[in-house]
């Protein structure tokens, strides 16, 4: 028959489209062992969420085990899987499980005996918890773990786990490197391609429960009725998967869409307009999540245009959403208020005085670092400084400053480093994770956002390894205390299978990849040395307009005498924004960790590092190390040839070659430039840059993907 003729089981190339939900057959021994625990599936279909849960289990188990369990209404054999809530399933109700601390989204998976038969129950208080449980069970199988003798309880530690799409209505994606926007606005609301459902499945599988569909640099048109109908259609696809939609709104929309003369948040007409808009939205989308707002930041309008505060603006929108249960995610990424002041100090100056002034349904969305998604930044001092405000984390998943889609940089270690940072707000152990999950100051409304790296590319993210960054974001939003390594291992097993000869080297490569990028781009606390505007490649010499604080020279401050930004009391005193023990550590040359040295200090090139080397020698060593690390990553990958399907193998191999070439470019251009400033020789044994500085300075790039004027 035709199917057999195509070579059953092997015909499909792995192009990455299936993400970590590949459900390829498990090795025989594991499949045999598991099959006895997946003979029947007793799962309802009364709600849309129940239906997709059942479908996912049939699909997943069928793929992994060779054949799916038999759908059944009752347990009649050993090895049934029983799925539901006490309300949806009499079998689950009869077990009298202790579900009280699981909340709406938590789940329990337990091996039980039902009607005399060993069975596995996946239970929660709500359908959505059960769906998460189904994905949890599938994940166990996919990662090579047994599914007998189970007793698992899980619940998310963060309430709003949200992707922020910086997608424009014209189909482009700001800072997007995976093709065009996945939202086909033109053919919405009628046409709903399967990728919308797959997007929702993928998100639900890692616990993401919200999506902001459009760019923070928002087009007001999104609030027009025609577009709201398109948004409603997407919300309908996502709803069964527990995903709410949110929109980025432009603060001046009452003028642009509403025809008003002002957007002053204290103007009653403006307030009425937003209330009316909220009512209209909720008529179309009863579970609409709320608004994300970038205001008075990088040219966006905001309440300050009317001499009102950020709190006035946020609270006005919050009042419009509150009757419907919506929230406002107000961004703290602002730096325009005091020209001349150290850019990284400005958000704190702006928002700290507003602590306690925000309405109950407002979250302040704070980037992990005080600058802008650099390869490494110290944690944002707003974390730990606003106990009376619900602060949510904003990470960037798309790699705007990390080599775009082609560099293999696993962001787990970056996220973990930020979450584990100790703010010392209430003494030792006051980690950023505890601010974000609300436990430090007792907040109930909590959130974590990730700027999505998703586009219309077949593999969604522009490379297979970028999928790991979407994955790790979701898993850490679910539980910020999980380890980046454990998540990398999970993802690797789901993505490439459980062959130990693959898993170990791939996980090691992933775990080292972020430090490699820091080394070849911005070691020792340097930041923002990327190409002007597009942020592609090195441009440490750039001093062009329109703003000094967009240029590399502003940030590295290299001169004949030394390099680095003095942010101690003798400089901008940004250190003072941290709690005293943290501030003291950062301010002290003796205590500051090497990785933050030039972020906080301007030191001579001859400065003696802990290693005994001079700063200059150490800098050259790090730049070189970064390139060598990428070379090693390439070797590791080459060693996996034959263990990975051809298509994905070749893509990664090609991208690693690009990465190595660009890492070398970064190293050479930065060394050539800094050497032109300090006039020092390279330490012995280090190769000079391949080209003179002028060559690197002559490179220019047009049509760089993801470009935006900001
Ligand atoms: C920067 C991006 C810019 C964004 C801005 C933001 O370069 O495209 O609009 O952040 O977060 O990282 O608002």
Short mmCIF file of C-alpha atoms in Angstrom, two decimals, residues 21-270:
data_model
loop_
_atom_site.label_atom_id
_atom_site.label_comp_id
_atom_site.label_asym_id
_atom_site.label_seq_id
_atom_site.Cartn_x
_atom_site.Cartn_y
_atom_site.Cartn_z
CA UNK A 21 5.50 18.12 21.03
CA UNK A 22 6.87 15.67 18.47
CA UNK A 23 5.47 12.53 20.07
CA UNK A 24 7.80 10.26 18.09
CA UNK A 25 7.77 6.58 19.14
CA UNK A 26 9.63 5.82 22.36
CA UNK A 27 12.27 3.09 22.43
CA UNK A 28 10.59 -0.33 22.55
CA UNK A 29 11.43 -1.16 26.16
CA UNK A 30 10.03 2.09 27.50
CA UNK A 31 6.98 1.96 25.28
CA UNK A 32 6.26 -1.62 26.37
CA UNK A 33 6.52 -0.65 30.02
CA UNK A 34 4.28 2.37 29.59
CA UNK A 35 1.66 0.75 27.39
CA UNK A 36 0.33 -1.25 30.34
CA UNK A 37 -0.42 2.07 32.05
CA UNK A 38 -2.23 3.55 29.09
CA UNK A 39 -4.72 0.94 28.00
CA UNK A 40 -7.91 2.99 28.29
CA UNK A 41 -8.65 6.69 28.38
CA UNK A 42 -11.59 7.80 30.43
CA UNK A 43 -11.91 11.49 29.62
CA UNK A 44 -14.88 13.75 29.06
CA UNK A 45 -15.66 16.03 26.15
CA UNK A 46 -18.32 18.18 27.73
CA UNK A 47 -16.26 21.37 27.47
CA UNK A 48 -13.88 22.58 24.78
CA UNK A 49 -10.97 22.25 27.19
CA UNK A 50 -11.92 18.69 28.04
CA UNK A 51 -12.13 17.89 24.35
CA UNK A 52 -8.66 19.24 23.57
CA UNK A 53 -7.25 17.46 26.64
CA UNK A 54 -8.61 14.17 25.44
CA UNK A 55 -7.41 14.80 21.88
CA UNK A 56 -3.91 15.69 23.08
CA UNK A 57 -3.63 12.54 25.18
CA UNK A 58 -4.79 10.34 22.31
CA UNK A 59 -2.40 12.04 19.93
CA UNK A 60 0.53 12.06 22.35
CA UNK A 61 0.15 8.56 23.71
CA UNK A 62 -0.63 7.21 20.27
CA UNK A 63 2.56 8.70 18.89
CA UNK A 64 4.81 7.82 21.81
CA UNK A 65 3.51 4.32 22.50
CA UNK A 66 2.66 3.17 19.02
CA UNK A 67 -1.05 3.02 19.67
CA UNK A 68 -3.40 5.20 21.62
CA UNK A 69 -5.37 4.01 24.64
CA UNK A 70 -8.93 3.00 23.92
CA UNK A 71 -11.45 5.71 24.78
CA UNK A 72 -13.84 4.38 27.41
CA UNK A 73 -16.60 5.55 29.75
CA UNK A 74 -15.62 3.33 32.63
CA UNK A 75 -12.57 1.53 33.93
CA UNK A 76 -12.80 -2.07 32.79
CA UNK A 77 -9.14 -3.08 32.53
CA UNK A 78 -5.87 -2.51 34.33
CA UNK A 79 -3.97 0.53 33.18
CA UNK A 80 -6.65 3.12 32.45
CA UNK A 81 -5.92 6.82 32.49
CA UNK A 82 -8.75 8.73 34.11
CA UNK A 83 -8.95 12.43 33.54
CA UNK A 84 -11.13 15.16 35.00
CA UNK A 85 -12.28 17.34 37.85
CA UNK A 86 -14.55 16.22 40.67
CA UNK A 87 -17.33 18.07 38.84
CA UNK A 88 -16.68 16.62 35.40
CA UNK A 89 -15.92 13.04 36.38
CA UNK A 90 -17.75 10.86 38.91
CA UNK A 91 -14.70 8.60 38.97
CA UNK A 92 -12.46 11.49 40.00
CA UNK A 93 -15.07 12.66 42.52
CA UNK A 94 -15.23 9.18 44.01
CA UNK A 95 -11.51 9.21 44.77
CA UNK A 96 -11.95 12.14 47.20
CA UNK A 97 -8.57 13.53 46.23
CA UNK A 98 -7.10 16.38 48.17
CA UNK A 99 -7.13 19.14 45.58
CA UNK A 100 -7.61 22.06 47.92
CA UNK A 101 -4.22 23.71 47.44
CA UNK A 102 -4.03 23.28 43.68
CA UNK A 103 -5.93 26.40 42.71
CA UNK A 104 -7.60 26.63 39.33
CA UNK A 105 -4.55 25.77 37.27
CA UNK A 106 -2.84 23.13 39.40
CA UNK A 107 -3.04 19.39 38.90
CA UNK A 108 -2.33 16.09 40.50
CA UNK A 109 -1.25 12.90 38.78
CA UNK A 110 -1.51 9.80 40.89
CA UNK A 111 -1.39 6.04 40.51
CA UNK A 112 -4.57 4.75 42.13
CA UNK A 113 -6.86 1.73 42.16
CA UNK A 114 -10.26 2.22 40.54
CA UNK A 115 -12.95 -0.45 40.56
CA UNK A 116 -10.27 -2.95 41.43
CA UNK A 117 -7.96 -1.95 38.59
CA UNK A 118 -4.65 -0.09 38.82
CA UNK A 119 -5.14 3.23 37.04
CA UNK A 120 -3.63 6.68 36.67
CA UNK A 121 -5.69 9.72 37.51
CA UNK A 122 -5.02 13.23 36.23
CA UNK A 123 -7.15 15.60 38.28
CA UNK A 124 -7.58 19.27 38.98
CA UNK A 125 -10.14 21.71 40.25
CA UNK A 126 -10.75 23.09 36.80
CA UNK A 127 -10.50 21.75 33.26
CA UNK A 128 -7.46 23.86 32.58
CA UNK A 129 -5.52 22.30 35.45
CA UNK A 130 -6.36 18.91 34.01
CA UNK A 131 -5.06 19.96 30.58
CA UNK A 132 -1.78 21.04 32.22
CA UNK A 133 -1.72 17.67 33.94
CA UNK A 134 -2.15 15.87 30.63
CA UNK A 135 0.82 17.74 29.22
CA UNK A 136 2.70 16.92 32.44
CA UNK A 137 2.11 13.21 31.95
CA UNK A 138 3.13 13.37 28.29
CA UNK A 139 6.27 15.27 29.28
CA UNK A 140 7.23 12.48 31.67
CA UNK A 141 6.97 9.96 28.90
CA UNK A 142 8.76 12.17 26.40
CA UNK A 143 11.67 12.65 28.81
CA UNK A 144 12.07 8.93 29.34
CA UNK A 145 10.54 8.64 32.79
CA UNK A 146 8.25 5.84 33.93
CA UNK A 147 4.55 6.52 34.48
CA UNK A 148 3.86 4.00 37.21
CA UNK A 149 3.76 4.74 40.94
CA UNK A 150 3.10 8.42 40.34
CA UNK A 151 2.25 10.97 42.96
CA UNK A 152 2.77 14.41 41.50
CA UNK A 153 1.31 17.74 42.53
CA UNK A 154 1.97 20.89 40.60
CA UNK A 155 0.64 24.40 40.58
CA UNK A 156 2.00 27.54 38.99
CA UNK A 157 3.78 29.99 41.25
CA UNK A 158 3.09 32.96 39.01
CA UNK A 159 -0.38 33.94 37.97
CA UNK A 160 -0.02 35.66 34.61
CA UNK A 161 2.42 33.85 32.32
CA UNK A 162 2.37 35.89 29.20
CA UNK A 163 4.00 36.19 25.80
CA UNK A 164 4.40 39.71 24.47
CA UNK A 165 4.36 39.78 20.69
CA UNK A 166 5.97 42.82 19.20
CA UNK A 167 3.96 42.19 16.04
CA UNK A 168 2.79 45.02 13.85
CA UNK A 169 -0.50 45.10 12.01
CA UNK A 170 1.34 45.20 8.67
CA UNK A 171 2.73 41.73 9.37
CA UNK A 172 6.24 42.78 10.38
CA UNK A 173 7.66 41.95 13.79
CA UNK A 174 9.75 44.44 15.71
CA UNK A 175 12.94 42.63 16.77
CA UNK A 176 11.56 39.48 15.21
CA UNK A 177 13.94 37.11 13.45
CA UNK A 178 11.64 34.22 12.57
CA UNK A 179 9.86 35.64 9.57
CA UNK A 180 6.66 37.60 9.42
CA UNK A 181 4.05 37.80 12.12
CA UNK A 182 2.08 34.62 12.72
CA UNK A 183 -1.10 36.72 12.89
CA UNK A 184 -2.64 36.98 9.49
CA UNK A 185 -4.60 40.13 10.26
CA UNK A 186 -5.77 40.52 6.72
CA UNK A 187 -7.59 37.21 6.56
CA UNK A 188 -8.85 37.37 10.13
CA UNK A 189 -11.43 36.95 11.52
CA UNK A 190 -12.61 34.41 8.92
CA UNK A 191 -9.55 32.33 8.28
CA UNK A 192 -8.09 30.47 11.25
CA UNK A 193 -5.22 28.32 10.03
CA UNK A 194 -4.14 25.31 12.13
CA UNK A 195 -1.03 27.12 13.27
CA UNK A 196 -3.14 29.21 15.65
CA UNK A 197 -4.24 26.03 17.36
CA UNK A 198 -0.71 24.64 17.39
CA UNK A 199 0.50 27.88 18.90
CA UNK A 200 -2.06 27.51 21.67
CA UNK A 201 -1.16 23.86 22.25
CA UNK A 202 2.52 24.68 22.52
CA UNK A 203 1.86 27.46 24.99
CA UNK A 204 -0.50 25.40 27.10
CA UNK A 205 2.06 22.60 27.21
CA UNK A 206 4.40 24.89 29.15
CA UNK A 207 1.73 26.70 31.12
CA UNK A 208 1.62 30.02 29.28
CA UNK A 209 -1.83 31.50 29.86
CA UNK A 210 -1.76 34.87 28.16
CA UNK A 211 -0.68 36.49 24.93
CA UNK A 212 -0.34 40.14 24.05
CA UNK A 213 -0.95 40.09 20.33
CA UNK A 214 0.57 43.37 19.18
CA UNK A 215 3.65 45.53 19.52
CA UNK A 216 4.11 47.77 22.55
CA UNK A 217 4.79 50.53 20.05
CA UNK A 218 1.12 50.16 19.39
CA UNK A 219 -0.93 51.05 16.37
CA UNK A 220 -4.16 52.61 17.66
CA UNK A 221 -6.06 50.82 14.91
CA UNK A 222 -6.01 47.64 17.00
CA UNK A 223 -8.80 49.23 19.06
CA UNK A 224 -11.07 49.76 16.06
CA UNK A 225 -14.11 47.51 15.95
CA UNK A 226 -12.92 45.71 12.83
CA UNK A 227 -9.67 44.70 14.49
CA UNK A 228 -11.35 43.79 17.74
CA UNK A 229 -13.39 41.25 15.79
CA UNK A 230 -10.15 39.76 14.51
CA UNK A 231 -8.81 39.66 18.06
CA UNK A 232 -12.00 37.95 19.19
CA UNK A 233 -11.53 35.23 16.59
CA UNK A 234 -8.04 34.50 17.89
CA UNK A 235 -9.31 34.54 21.46
CA UNK A 236 -11.81 31.89 20.43
CA UNK A 237 -9.05 29.60 19.21
CA UNK A 238 -6.96 30.09 22.33
CA UNK A 239 -9.75 29.86 24.92
CA UNK A 240 -9.89 26.05 25.21
CA UNK A 241 -6.17 26.11 25.98
CA UNK A 242 -6.56 28.50 28.89
CA UNK A 243 -4.95 31.40 27.05
CA UNK A 244 -6.35 34.91 27.34
CA UNK A 245 -5.61 37.63 24.88
CA UNK A 246 -4.33 41.06 25.83
CA UNK A 247 -3.65 44.09 23.67
CA UNK A 248 -0.99 46.74 23.65
CA UNK A 249 -2.75 50.07 23.55
CA UNK A 250 -1.57 53.49 22.52
CA UNK A 251 -2.25 56.02 25.21
CA UNK A 252 -3.46 58.58 22.72
CA UNK A 253 -6.05 56.22 21.17
CA UNK A 254 -8.96 58.39 22.39
CA UNK A 255 -7.68 61.01 19.97
CA UNK A 256 -6.75 58.74 17.06
CA UNK A 257 -9.60 56.26 17.28
CA UNK A 258 -12.11 58.18 19.35
CA UNK A 259 -11.83 61.57 17.71
CA UNK A 260 -11.36 63.36 21.04
CA UNK A 261 -9.15 66.41 21.42
CA UNK A 262 -7.18 65.01 24.35
CA UNK A 263 -6.03 61.79 26.00
CA UNK A 264 -5.63 63.42 29.43
CA UNK A 265 -6.33 60.62 31.92
CA UNK A 266 -8.14 62.98 34.28
CA UNK A 267 -10.51 64.24 31.60
CA UNK A 268 -13.98 62.70 32.13
CA UNK A 269 -14.54 62.37 28.38
CA UNK A 270 -11.34 60.40 28.04
#
